[in-house]
Structure formats: structure tokens, C-alpha cells
Coordinates of C-alpha atoms in Angstrom, one line a residue:
Chain A
X1 CA 15.3 -14.4 -24.9
X2 CA 19.3 -14.3 -26.7
X3 CA 19.9 -16.2 -23.8
X4 CA 18.4 -19.4 -24.4
X5 CA 19.0 -18.7 -28.1
X6 CA 23.5 -19.4 -26.6
X7 CA 22.2 -22.0 -24.5
X8 CA 20.5 -24.1 -25.9
X9 CA 21.9 -26.8 -28.8
X10 CA 21.3 -25.6 -32.3
X11 CA 19.5 -28.9 -34.4
X12 CA 17.8 -28.9 -37.9
X13 CA 14.4 -27.7 -37.4
X14 CA 12.7 -27.8 -40.4
X15 CA 9.1 -27.2 -42.4
X16 CA 9.2 -30.7 -44.1
X17 CA 9.1 -33.8 -43.4
X18 CA 12.6 -35.1 -43.8
X19 CA 15.5 -34.0 -43.1
X20 CA 17.4 -34.1 -46.0
X21 CA 20.3 -37.1 -46.5
X22 CA 19.5 -38.4 -43.4
X23 CA 17.3 -41.0 -42.5
X24 CA 14.5 -40.7 -38.9
X25 CA 15.2 -43.7 -36.9
X26 CA 12.1 -42.7 -34.2
X27 CA 9.4 -40.2 -33.2
X28 CA 9.2 -38.8 -30.8
X29 CA 5.5 -36.9 -30.7
X30 CA 4.2 -33.8 -31.2
X31 CA 6.1 -30.4 -29.5
X32 CA 5.3 -27.0 -29.1
X33 CA 6.9 -23.3 -28.3
X34 CA 5.4 -20.6 -27.9
X35 CA 5.8 -17.2 -27.0
X36 CA 3.4 -14.4 -26.3
X37 CA 5.0 -10.6 -26.8
X38 CA 4.0 -6.8 -26.8
X39 CA 5.9 -4.2 -27.3
X40 CA 5.3 -1.3 -25.6
X41 CA 3.4 1.8 -25.7
X42 CA 5.8 4.0 -28.0
X43 CA 5.8 1.5 -31.1
X44 CA 1.9 0.6 -30.3
X45 CA 1.4 4.7 -30.6
X46 CA 3.9 4.7 -33.6
X47 CA 1.6 2.0 -35.3
X48 CA -1.9 3.4 -34.4
X49 CA -0.6 6.8 -36.6
X50 CA 1.0 4.3 -38.9
X51 CA -2.0 2.7 -39.9
X52 CA -3.6 6.3 -40.6
X53 CA -1.3 6.7 -43.9
X54 CA -0.4 2.7 -44.3
X55 CA 2.7 0.8 -45.5
X56 CA 4.8 -1.3 -43.4
X57 CA 4.2 -1.0 -39.6
X58 CA 8.3 -1.9 -38.4
X59 CA 7.5 -2.3 -35.0
X60 CA 4.9 -5.2 -35.5
X61 CA 7.0 -6.8 -37.9
X62 CA 9.6 -6.3 -35.4
X63 CA 7.2 -7.9 -32.5
X64 CA 6.5 -10.8 -35.2
X65 CA 9.9 -11.3 -35.2
X66 CA 10.8 -11.5 -31.7
X67 CA 8.2 -13.1 -30.8
X68 CA 9.1 -16.2 -33.4
X69 CA 12.5 -16.7 -32.9
X70 CA 12.0 -17.1 -28.8
X71 CA 8.7 -19.5 -30.0
X72 CA 11.6 -21.4 -31.9
X73 CA 14.0 -21.6 -29.8
X74 CA 11.7 -23.1 -26.8
X75 CA 10.8 -25.2 -29.4
X76 CA 14.3 -26.3 -29.5
X77 CA 14.8 -26.6 -26.1
X78 CA 11.9 -28.7 -25.7
X79 CA 13.3 -30.8 -28.4
X80 CA 16.9 -31.3 -26.9
X81 CA 15.0 -32.2 -23.2
X82 CA 13.2 -36.0 -25.4
X83 CA 17.1 -36.4 -26.5
X84 CA 15.4 -35.4 -30.0
X85 CA 18.0 -34.4 -33.2
X86 CA 15.9 -33.0 -35.4
X87 CA 12.6 -31.4 -35.2
X88 CA 10.5 -31.7 -39.7
X89 CA 6.6 -30.5 -40.2
X90 CA 7.0 -27.5 -38.3
X91 CA 4.3 -25.3 -38.5
X92 CA 3.6 -21.4 -37.0
X93 CA 0.4 -19.9 -36.3
X94 CA -0.1 -16.3 -34.6
X95 CA -3.1 -15.3 -32.5
X96 CA -3.9 -11.7 -31.3
X97 CA -4.3 -12.8 -27.2
X98 CA -5.4 -9.4 -25.9
X99 CA -5.3 -6.5 -27.7
X100 CA -1.7 -6.0 -29.0
X101 CA -0.2 -8.7 -27.8
X102 CA 0.6 -11.4 -30.2
X103 CA 1.4 -14.6 -29.7
X104 CA 3.3 -17.1 -32.5
X105 CA 3.3 -20.5 -31.5
X106 CA 5.2 -22.6 -33.6
X107 CA 5.1 -27.0 -33.3
X108 CA 6.6 -30.5 -34.4
X109 CA 7.5 -33.7 -34.2
X110 CA 10.7 -34.3 -32.6
X111 CA 12.8 -36.6 -34.2
X112 CA 15.3 -39.3 -33.9
X113 CA 18.1 -39.4 -36.6
X114 CA 19.9 -42.9 -37.7
Chain F
X1 CA -11.2 12.1 -2.1
X2 CA -14.1 9.0 -1.5
X3 CA -14.8 8.9 -4.7
X4 CA -11.3 8.2 -5.8
X5 CA -10.8 5.9 -2.9
X6 CA -13.2 3.7 -2.3
X7 CA -13.7 2.4 -6.3
X8 CA -9.6 1.8 -5.3
X9 CA -11.0 -0.2 -2.6
X10 CA -13.7 -1.6 -4.5
X11 CA -11.2 -3.0 -7.2
X12 CA -8.4 -4.3 -5.0
X13 CA -10.8 -6.1 -3.5
X14 CA -12.7 -7.8 -7.1
X15 CA -8.8 -8.0 -8.1
X16 CA -8.0 -9.6 -5.4
X17 CA -10.4 -12.0 -5.2
X18 CA -10.1 -12.8 -8.8
X19 CA -6.2 -13.6 -8.0
X20 CA -7.4 -16.4 -5.5
X21 CA -10.3 -18.1 -7.5
X22 CA -7.8 -17.9 -11.0
X23 CA -4.7 -19.7 -9.3
X24 CA -8.1 -22.7 -7.6
X25 CA -8.6 -22.2 -11.5
X26 CA -5.5 -22.8 -12.7
X27 CA -4.1 -25.8 -9.7
X28 CA -7.3 -27.5 -10.3
X29 CA -7.6 -27.6 -14.1
X30 CA -3.4 -28.1 -14.0
X31 CA -4.1 -30.8 -11.6
X32 CA -7.0 -32.4 -14.4
X33 CA -5.0 -32.3 -17.3
X34 CA -2.2 -33.7 -14.9
X35 CA -4.2 -37.2 -14.5
X36 CA -6.7 -37.3 -17.8
X37 CA -3.4 -37.1 -19.6
X38 CA -1.5 -40.6 -17.5
X39 CA -4.2 -42.6 -18.4
X40 CA -4.4 -41.7 -22.5
X41 CA -2.4 -44.6 -24.0
X42 CA 0.8 -44.0 -25.7
X43 CA 0.2 -42.4 -28.3
X44 CA 2.2 -41.3 -31.8
X45 CA 1.1 -37.8 -32.8
X46 CA 2.6 -36.1 -35.8
X47 CA 2.5 -32.7 -37.0
X48 CA 3.9 -33.7 -40.4
X49 CA 1.7 -35.6 -43.0
X50 CA 3.3 -39.1 -44.0
X51 CA 1.1 -42.1 -43.4
X52 CA 3.5 -44.5 -41.3
X53 CA 5.1 -47.3 -42.7
X54 CA 5.2 -51.5 -41.8
X55 CA 1.6 -51.0 -40.7
X56 CA -1.6 -52.1 -42.0
X57 CA -4.3 -48.4 -42.0
X58 CA -8.2 -50.5 -41.0
X59 CA -9.3 -46.9 -40.7
X60 CA -8.5 -43.2 -40.4
X61 CA -10.6 -40.4 -39.5
X62 CA -10.9 -36.5 -39.1
X63 CA -10.5 -35.5 -35.8
X64 CA -10.3 -32.5 -33.0
X65 CA -10.1 -31.1 -30.3
X66 CA -11.5 -27.5 -29.0
X67 CA -11.4 -25.6 -25.8
X68 CA -11.2 -21.9 -24.4
X69 CA -10.5 -21.0 -21.2
X70 CA -11.2 -17.9 -19.4
X71 CA -8.7 -15.8 -17.8
X72 CA -9.1 -14.4 -14.6
X73 CA -9.2 -10.1 -14.0
X74 CA -6.0 -10.6 -12.2
X75 CA -4.0 -11.6 -14.9
X76 CA -5.7 -9.3 -17.5
X77 CA -4.7 -6.2 -15.0
X78 CA -1.4 -7.6 -15.1
X79 CA -1.3 -8.0 -19.1
X80 CA -2.7 -4.9 -20.1
X81 CA 0.2 -3.5 -17.9
X82 CA 2.7 -5.7 -19.5
X83 CA 1.0 -4.7 -22.7
X84 CA 1.7 -1.1 -21.8
X85 CA 6.0 -1.0 -20.7
X86 CA 6.4 -4.5 -23.2
X87 CA 8.0 -7.4 -23.4
X88 CA 6.6 -11.3 -22.5
X89 CA 3.5 -11.4 -21.0
X90 CA 4.4 -14.6 -19.0
X91 CA 1.2 -14.0 -17.0
X92 CA -0.4 -15.1 -20.6
X93 CA 1.6 -17.6 -21.3
X94 CA 0.9 -19.8 -18.7
X95 CA -3.2 -19.8 -19.8
X96 CA -2.1 -20.4 -23.3
X97 CA -0.2 -23.4 -22.6
X98 CA -2.3 -24.9 -20.8
X99 CA -5.1 -24.6 -23.2
X100 CA -3.4 -26.0 -25.6
X101 CA -2.7 -28.8 -23.7
X102 CA -6.0 -29.2 -23.2
X103 CA -6.9 -28.8 -26.6
X104 CA -5.1 -31.4 -27.2
X105 CA -5.9 -33.7 -24.9
X106 CA -10.1 -33.8 -26.6
X107 CA -8.0 -34.5 -29.7
X108 CA -6.9 -37.4 -28.3
X109 CA -9.3 -38.3 -25.7
X110 CA -11.8 -38.3 -29.7
X111 CA -9.6 -40.2 -30.9
X112 CA -9.2 -43.6 -28.8
X113 CA -8.5 -46.5 -30.1
X114 CA -5.9 -44.6 -33.3
X115 CA -2.3 -45.7 -32.8
X116 CA -1.4 -42.3 -34.6
X117 CA -2.4 -39.0 -34.7
X118 CA -1.2 -36.9 -38.1
X119 CA -0.9 -34.0 -39.5
X120 CA -1.7 -32.0 -36.7
X121 CA -2.8 -28.1 -37.3
X122 CA -3.2 -25.5 -33.9
X123 CA -4.9 -22.8 -34.2
X124 CA -5.7 -20.1 -32.1
X125 CA -7.9 -17.2 -31.4
X126 CA -8.7 -14.0 -28.7
X127 CA -12.4 -14.7 -28.5
X128 CA -13.8 -12.6 -26.2
X129 CA -11.0 -10.1 -23.7
X130 CA -9.2 -12.5 -21.9
X131 CA -11.2 -15.5 -23.6
X132 CA -8.4 -17.7 -25.7
X133 CA -10.2 -20.8 -28.4
X134 CA -7.8 -23.5 -29.2
X135 CA -8.1 -25.3 -32.1
X136 CA -6.4 -28.4 -33.1
X137 CA -7.1 -31.2 -35.6
X138 CA -5.6 -33.9 -37.3
X139 CA -6.2 -37.5 -38.7
X140 CA -6.6 -40.0 -36.8
X141 CA -5.4 -43.7 -37.5
X142 CA -6.7 -47.0 -36.6
X143 CA -3.7 -49.5 -37.6
X144 CA -2.5 -52.7 -36.2
X145 CA 0.4 -51.0 -34.2
X146 CA -0.4 -51.1 -30.3
X147 CA 2.6 -48.4 -29.5
X148 CA 4.6 -49.4 -26.3
X149 CA 6.2 -47.2 -23.8
X150 CA 5.3 -46.2 -20.2
X151 CA 5.6 -42.4 -21.2
X152 CA 2.2 -41.3 -23.6
X153 CA 3.4 -39.2 -26.9
X154 CA 5.0 -36.0 -25.3
X155 CA 3.1 -33.5 -24.0
X156 CA 4.0 -29.0 -23.9
X157 CA 6.3 -29.3 -21.0
X158 CA 5.1 -26.0 -19.4
X159 CA 8.5 -25.6 -17.9
X160 CA 9.9 -24.4 -21.4
X161 CA 6.5 -22.9 -22.3
X162 CA 6.4 -20.7 -19.2
X163 CA 8.5 -18.0 -17.8
X164 CA 8.5 -18.0 -14.1
X165 CA 8.0 -14.7 -12.5
X166 CA 5.9 -14.2 -9.0
X167 CA 2.6 -12.9 -10.4
X168 CA 2.5 -10.3 -7.5
X169 CA 6.2 -9.0 -8.0
X170 CA 5.3 -8.7 -11.7
X171 CA 1.9 -6.3 -10.9
X172 CA 4.5 -4.3 -8.4
X173 CA 7.3 -3.4 -10.6
X174 CA 3.8 -3.3 -13.3
X175 CA 2.1 -0.7 -11.8
X176 CA 5.6 1.1 -11.2
X177 CA 6.8 1.0 -14.3
X178 CA 2.7 2.5 -15.9
X179 CA 2.3 5.3 -13.5
X180 CA 6.0 6.4 -13.5
X181 CA 4.9 6.2 -17.6
X182 CA 1.9 8.1 -17.4
X183 CA 3.3 10.5 -15.4
X184 CA 6.3 11.9 -17.1
X185 CA 3.5 11.9 -19.6
X186 CA 0.5 13.6 -18.3
X187 CA 3.1 16.2 -16.7
X188 CA 4.5 17.2 -19.8
X189 CA 1.4 18.0 -21.6
X190 CA 0.3 19.8 -18.4
X191 CA 2.6 22.4 -20.0
X192 CA 1.7 22.4 -23.6
X193 CA -2.4 23.1 -21.6
X194 CA -0.6 26.4 -20.1
X195 CA 0.1 27.2 -23.3
X196 CA -2.4 26.5 -25.5
X197 CA -4.5 28.6 -22.4
X198 CA -3.0 31.1 -22.0
X199 CA -2.9 31.3 -25.8
X200 CA -6.1 31.7 -26.1
X201 CA -7.9 35.2 -25.3
X202 CA -10.9 36.1 -23.1
X203 CA -13.0 36.9 -26.2
X204 CA -12.7 33.6 -27.8
X205 CA -13.7 32.1 -24.4
X206 CA -16.0 33.4 -23.9
X207 CA -17.5 33.0 -27.2
X208 CA -16.9 29.4 -27.4
X209 CA -18.3 29.0 -24.2
X210 CA -21.5 30.9 -25.4
X211 CA -22.5 28.6 -27.3
X212 CA -23.0 26.0 -24.1
X213 CA -23.5 28.0 -21.1
X214 CA -26.9 28.4 -22.1
X215 CA -28.2 24.6 -22.1
X216 CA -25.5 24.4 -18.2
X217 CA -28.2 27.1 -17.4
X218 CA -31.8 26.5 -18.1
X219 CA -31.6 23.0 -15.9
X220 CA -30.7 25.1 -12.9
X221 CA -32.7 28.8 -14.2
X222 CA -36.3 29.3 -15.4
X223 CA -36.4 31.9 -17.7
X224 CA -32.6 32.4 -18.2
X225 CA -33.7 34.4 -15.5
X226 CA -30.6 35.2 -12.2
X227 CA -32.7 34.5 -9.0
X228 CA -32.1 37.5 -6.3
X229 CA -29.6 36.3 -5.0
X230 CA -28.3 35.6 -7.5
X231 CA -28.5 39.3 -8.9
X232 CA -27.2 40.2 -5.1
X233 CA -23.8 37.6 -6.2
X234 CA -23.5 39.4 -9.3
X235 CA -23.6 43.0 -7.8
X236 CA -21.1 42.4 -5.1
X237 CA -18.6 41.2 -7.7
X238 CA -18.7 44.3 -9.4
X239 CA -18.8 46.9 -6.6
X240 CA -14.9 45.3 -6.5
X241 CA -12.7 48.3 -7.6
X242 CA -11.8 47.4 -11.6
X243 CA -8.1 47.9 -10.5
X244 CA -8.2 45.1 -8.3
X245 CA -9.7 42.1 -9.9
X246 CA -7.2 42.6 -12.4
X247 CA -7.1 40.7 -15.8
X248 CA -10.3 39.0 -15.0
X249 CA -12.1 42.0 -15.2
X250 CA -12.4 41.2 -19.0
X251 CA -14.9 38.7 -18.0
X252 CA -18.7 40.1 -17.5
X253 CA -19.5 37.6 -14.5
X254 CA -22.7 35.4 -13.5
X255 CA -22.9 33.4 -10.7
X256 CA -25.2 30.4 -10.4
X257 CA -26.5 28.7 -7.4
X258 CA -26.6 25.4 -7.3
X259 CA -28.7 24.0 -4.0
X260 CA -25.6 21.9 -2.6
X261 CA -25.2 21.3 1.1
X262 CA -21.2 20.8 0.9
X263 CA -19.5 24.3 0.7
X264 CA -18.6 24.7 -2.9
X265 CA -18.0 26.7 -4.9
X266 CA -15.8 27.2 -8.4
X267 CA -14.1 29.4 -11.6
X268 CA -15.7 27.8 -15.1
X269 CA -14.8 29.3 -18.5
X270 CA -16.8 32.8 -19.9
X271 CA -16.9 34.7 -16.6
X272 CA -19.4 31.9 -14.8
X273 CA -18.8 31.2 -11.0
X274 CA -21.1 28.3 -9.7
X275 CA -21.4 29.2 -5.8
X276 CA -23.3 25.6 -3.7
X277 CA -26.3 26.5 -0.7
X278 CA -24.3 25.1 1.7
X279 CA -21.6 27.7 1.1
X280 CA -23.8 30.4 0.9
X281 CA -24.9 29.1 4.4
X282 CA -21.7 28.3 5.9
X283 CA -20.6 32.0 5.1
X284 CA -22.1 35.0 8.2
X285 CA -20.8 38.2 6.7
X286 CA -20.5 39.9 3.2
X287 CA -16.3 40.0 3.9
X288 CA -16.8 36.3 4.3
X289 CA -18.7 35.7 1.0
X290 CA -16.6 38.5 -1.5
X291 CA -12.9 35.9 -0.1
X292 CA -14.6 33.1 -1.5
X293 CA -15.8 34.9 -4.6
X294 CA -12.2 37.3 -5.0
X295 CA -10.7 33.7 -4.7
X296 CA -12.6 32.2 -7.9
X297 CA -11.9 35.3 -10.0
X298 CA -8.2 34.7 -8.7
X299 CA -8.4 31.7 -10.2
X300 CA -9.5 33.9 -13.9
X301 CA -6.7 35.3 -13.4
X302 CA -4.3 32.8 -13.8
X303 CA -6.4 30.9 -16.2
X304 CA -6.6 28.4 -14.2
X305 CA -10.4 27.2 -15.6
X306 CA -8.9 26.0 -18.2
X307 CA -5.8 24.5 -17.9
X308 CA -8.1 22.2 -15.6
X309 CA -10.8 22.2 -18.3
X310 CA -7.5 20.9 -20.6
X311 CA -6.2 18.7 -17.8
X312 CA -9.2 16.5 -17.3
X313 CA -8.9 16.0 -21.7
X314 CA -6.0 15.0 -21.9
X315 CA -6.5 12.7 -18.5
X316 CA -9.9 10.9 -19.8
X317 CA -8.0 11.0 -23.9
X318 CA -4.5 9.7 -22.1
X319 CA -6.9 6.9 -20.3
X320 CA -8.5 6.0 -22.9
X321 CA -5.8 5.3 -25.7
X322 CA -4.5 3.2 -22.9
X323 CA -7.0 1.0 -21.9
X324 CA -9.7 1.7 -24.7
X325 CA -12.9 0.5 -22.9
X326 CA -12.7 -0.8 -20.2
X327 CA -14.1 2.3 -17.7
X328 CA -13.0 0.9 -14.2
X329 CA -9.9 0.9 -14.7
X330 CA -10.2 3.7 -16.8
X331 CA -11.5 5.9 -14.1
X332 CA -9.3 4.6 -11.8
X333 CA -5.3 3.3 -12.2
X334 CA -5.5 5.8 -15.2
X335 CA -6.7 8.3 -11.9
X336 CA -3.2 7.7 -10.3
X337 CA -0.4 9.3 -12.0
X338 CA -2.8 12.1 -12.9
X339 CA -3.8 12.6 -9.0
X340 CA -0.1 13.2 -8.5
X341 CA 0.5 15.4 -11.4
X342 CA -2.6 18.0 -10.4
X343 CA -1.3 18.2 -7.2
X344 CA 1.8 20.1 -6.3
X345 CA 0.5 22.5 -9.7
X346 CA -3.3 22.8 -8.2
X347 CA -1.9 23.5 -5.1
X348 CA -0.1 26.6 -5.9
X349 CA -3.3 27.4 -8.0
X350 CA -5.4 26.9 -5.2
X351 CA -2.2 29.9 -3.0
X352 CA -2.2 32.4 -6.6
X353 CA -5.7 32.1 -5.6
X354 CA -5.7 32.9 -1.6
X355 CA -3.7 35.4 -3.1
X356 CA -6.2 37.5 -5.1
X357 CA -9.0 36.9 -3.1
X358 CA -7.1 39.9 -0.3
X359 CA -6.0 41.7 -2.5
X360 CA -9.7 42.1 -4.0
X361 CA -11.0 41.9 0.0
X362 CA -8.7 44.9 0.9
X363 CA -9.5 47.0 -2.3
X364 CA -13.1 47.4 -1.4
X365 CA -13.2 47.4 2.1
X366 CA -9.8 49.2 3.0
X367 CA -9.2 45.9 5.1
X368 CA -9.2 42.3 4.8
X369 CA -11.0 41.1 8.1
X370 CA -13.1 36.9 7.6
X371 CA -9.7 36.8 5.2
X372 CA -9.1 33.2 6.1
X373 CA -13.2 33.0 8.6
X374 CA -14.3 30.1 5.8
X375 CA -10.8 28.3 6.1
X376 CA -11.7 28.4 9.0
X377 CA -15.2 27.0 9.6
X378 CA -13.5 24.4 6.4
X379 CA -10.8 23.2 9.2
X380 CA -12.9 22.5 11.6
X381 CA -15.2 20.7 9.9
X382 CA -12.3 18.8 7.8
X383 CA -10.5 18.3 11.7
X384 CA -6.8 18.4 12.0
X385 CA -3.9 16.5 8.9
X386 CA -3.9 13.6 8.5
X387 CA -2.6 10.5 6.1
X388 CA -5.3 11.7 3.0
X389 CA -3.9 15.4 2.8
X390 CA -0.7 14.1 1.3
X391 CA -3.2 13.1 -1.8
X392 CA -4.7 16.2 -1.6
X393 CA -4.9 18.9 -4.6
X394 CA -6.3 21.5 -2.5
X395 CA -3.8 22.4 0.6
X396 CA -5.4 21.8 4.2
X397 CA -8.0 24.5 5.3
X398 CA -6.2 25.0 8.3
X399 CA -2.9 26.0 6.2
X400 CA -4.6 28.6 4.1
X401 CA -5.4 30.1 6.9
X402 CA -2.3 30.2 9.0
X403 CA -1.1 31.6 5.7
X404 CA -3.6 34.6 4.6
X405 CA -3.1 34.9 8.3
X406 CA 0.8 36.0 8.7
X407 CA 0.3 37.7 4.8
X408 CA -1.6 40.1 6.6
X409 CA 0.2 40.5 9.1
X410 CA 3.5 41.0 7.0
X411 CA 1.2 43.0 4.4
X412 CA 0.8 45.0 7.3
X413 CA -3.0 44.9 6.3
X414 CA -5.9 46.5 9.2
X415 CA -8.6 44.2 10.3
X416 CA -11.8 45.9 10.5
X417 CA -15.3 45.8 11.5
X418 CA -17.2 42.8 8.3
X419 CA -20.5 43.7 7.0
X420 CA -23.1 41.2 8.1
X421 CA -24.5 39.3 5.7
X422 CA -28.3 38.9 6.5
X423 CA -28.1 43.5 6.6
X424 CA -25.9 43.6 3.6
X425 CA -28.2 41.5 0.9
X426 CA -31.7 43.3 2.9
X427 CA -29.2 46.2 1.7
X428 CA -28.7 45.2 -1.5
X429 CA -32.9 44.7 -2.0
X430 CA -34.3 48.2 -1.1
X431 CA -31.3 49.2 -2.7
X432 CA -31.7 47.9 -6.0
X433 CA -35.8 48.1 -5.7
X434 CA -36.5 44.0 -4.9
X435 CA -38.1 45.4 -1.8
X436 CA -39.8 48.4 0.1
X437 CA -38.0 49.6 2.9
X438 CA -40.6 48.7 4.9
X439 CA -41.7 45.1 4.2
X440 CA -37.6 44.9 6.3
X441 CA -39.9 44.5 9.9
X442 CA -39.6 40.5 9.9
X443 CA -36.5 40.4 10.3
X444 CA -35.2 37.0 8.8
X445 CA -38.1 36.6 6.0
X446 CA -35.4 37.1 3.0
X447 CA -32.3 34.7 3.4
X448 CA -30.1 34.5 0.2
X449 CA -30.4 30.7 1.3
X450 CA -33.8 30.3 1.0
X451 CA -34.7 33.6 -1.5
X452 CA -37.1 35.5 -1.0
X453 CA -38.8 35.2 -4.5

């Protein structure tokens, strides 16, 4: 995951419909980034125990952070393929694809700036 | 052994079929998507809510695209292994990405004639095991603008969102890691069980077991009365000099004969020894019979019956935790590390019990004739050594024969005349007053397996 992050050029990724101070010249269409990940059995057991006592399940928060990072990296990688300068209107969706595995799905609109 | 390998072979075949059909279904879906995507005219897809400027809007409507895709069993197994080890689920990535492509395709088909689809929102969830549902919604704008350009708007690109890994290689590495982890957990729990089994006193064990025992016996005994052969076997055990029995003398032994043709015997908690009729048919002398019973008594001395039970419970609990309700996989996949961990342990248990058997024979008869006779018979039934022996929890009978014979030789134990089983049983019948001595005229009227009731 981190490999991809370092090789991917960083472009602006925003959840609003414009890049402040810049003007959009071209709409390149929708782009996706998704990641399906799991922690290992030790974290799963710890999470089960946490479920008894309550509180933040840190191991799964970390899972979501990792997955979100990877989904964003993939979103950027796909936009770069289209020669995009920025991604606007980015949304995230999450689901449980399989028991104890999480999918984070990022989508947005790739745009070219003036 | 067969009960372990047959489901394994069946499962391998099923998963192999699932792998092939899964690959075919994937390829077909992929081709269909690629074809249909090129057929659609160019459209602007936008996750933003802004209506584009410089166009005349004729109409707008809500459009959706929904798809539910099922994963094949092979990918499902792969994902399960991967979840256990942690990391990226390459097997799932391909499926979720295709599901989204299809959902977008359906959305665009529903929005035929629209130049823009804005405000796109995705949602996905797991419908059932291995079934992924994706829904995409948006607002289709019908305008005077006709998008141009040869290529349709950007589509989900498999090259970015899917980790390209060889799924079979993934299966091998995932399975290996999984087996290693299970084995480690299981072997570690073995020590805890050993400690627990040693700290339960015989009195406590008998007290706990007495709650369950009547239920088990009720199915086999009328009025919970021991049958005559059972009485004979208990009498035989009680005739062993107490000091030779070791710690197990604290038990009040009971024997239950089970009508089953496989030659087998087992030590259950609370001092209940199960003997199959197949075993009684196999033995020819009282010495041989006592070598079997002595072996089972040896298991009580090692507390093996409790440890075996404990290991069983841990095995089931672990696999239930890892696989939830996947019954076939639970029993089979988790069975492997359990088997590996049990193998060494169980073999040494068997050999220890053999030692007790020899000691008990010596104490009762003053010699060790027929100590290895049953194993000789089992060895000739089982045939020579085979690959399967490496996975067996019991040592090969022939090895046990050689070992017992060598032990008797090394310790200089005498070998005397064995007592014929039929004679011994008849003597018991007369001695205990079951039948008058005169009734023995017709010699084969009474034998152990066809009871004289």
C-alpha cells in the first residue's frame, strides 16, 4: 500500500465541487478506488473481547484507516491515468464484504484544471 | 482415517469445480461488460451535484443501477484464509470491482439518451455469504448537449483496483500460514489441557461423569443391569492385583460392550471402558483380553481420556470461532493442524498405555504370553506400512508388536501358557453361580459375544 502512495503523484482530492482558487476546464468522468482488507485473527479476537466491554475498537479503526488510505491512493492512480489534475466531489462508502473484512470504496469526479 | 480423507477429497473436487466455474463465470462477465460498455454512447458521469452550465435542460429523472454478484466457493475459501492471516483480499477485489462496473453499466442503460448523469451515489453491502450487492443512483439530465469523443466516460479500471495475484499461489500460501497458526494455537492449548487434566481428581471426575454416564449406558443396557459378559470383564479387571493398576485403582471400573464389528476399545471418563464386540471376537485367550483392558487402564493412569476430551473441546471451539457455521470446512480444514498436533502426543500416549498393559499382565498371570497377540492380528488385517501411517494418531500395530516383544525380552519377562478365553469365561459362569457346572456339557452354548442370556 505504502509503495503505491509514494509512487503516485499527489493531486488535490476534495469533497466539494470545486478546487478553491482554480477553475475546472474539463470533466473527465467518474473515478473509483476500492480496497478490501482484513486484520489478522489476533486483532479479531481482541475486537471480540472489546465487544464485551465496550469502547473504541482500535484494531478495526486502524483497518478502516488503512483501507481508506489505499482506496484514496487507487482513486488517485486511476485519475492520473486519465491525466487529471484534481478529483472533486469525492465520497466514501463502506461495507462488510465478508465476515471480519471491510471494503472501503472511494469515488469522485476527475477534472482537468485551467 | 477414511472419515478424514473422504470429505477432504470431496471438498477438493468441489473447490476445484468452483475454481473452474468461477473462472469461466468471471471471464464471461468480463467479456459481457467490455462489449456492453463500448456499445453505450458517451455520457458525462459526475459524483458532484452541480447542473452543468451552457446546456439547455429538457428533462431530468432519477436513475439507478443494481447488481448482486455471488462469489464462487473457491474465492470464498481463499477470502476466509486471508481474513485469518490479515491483509488485502485479492479474491474479493476483483468481484467488488466487477459488481460496480456492472451497476454503472445498468445505470447508464437506464439513462439512455441522457447526456449527463450527476450526483452519483454508491452503496454496497453483503447480502449473504459471498453475495455482494451494489446499488448506484444518480440524476440523469436530458439536454441538447451531445457528448463527443470515441471513448466512453471513465470506467472502473481493473488495473488499479485489483491486486493481480495468482489465486492458486495465494491458496497455497494462505493455507500454509493458516495451518501453522492453528497448529501453534492447538499445540499451546495442549499444555493447558494436560495441566487441567492432571489437576482434576478422580473423585471429581467420577462425580461429574456420573451425571452423564446413565444416559450413555441407558441406550445399551436393559434396566442398567450389566450383561453376563460385562460382569465377566469387570470381574477380570477386579482380579488384577491392585498395586499393579497404579493410580487408576481409585476408579470403580465398569465395562460396556457395544455391538460393533470394528475391533476397538476406549477409555471414557469415570472409569467406563467401552469394548466393541468386534474386539471380543478377535481375542482368543483371557491373557489377550486382559492386554486390551490393561492398555485402557494404562490410559487412565496417563489421564489420557480427559486430555483427549479436552483436546476435542478445544478443537471444536477453535474451529467454531474461526469458521462460524461453516460445518464442512470447520471439521475438515481445522482437522489438519489438530491431527498434526495430536499425532506425536497421541502416539506416545498409546505406547505408555502399552507399558501398563505389559505390567498388568505380568502381575495377574506371572508371565506376559499373548501381550502383543492382538496387535499382530491387527497388523495382518491392516497390511504393511503405508504413507497413511505418517498421519495416523496410533503407531502401526506391527511396530507395537516389535516394541512389546523387545520390552518383554529386555526385562526378561517369562512367557507362559495362555488361558483359553472360552474356558475362562465358562469357569467364571460356574464360579459366579450364573449356571450350574452341569450345564457346560454343550460347550459352545455360552460365549462372550453371543451371551448366554
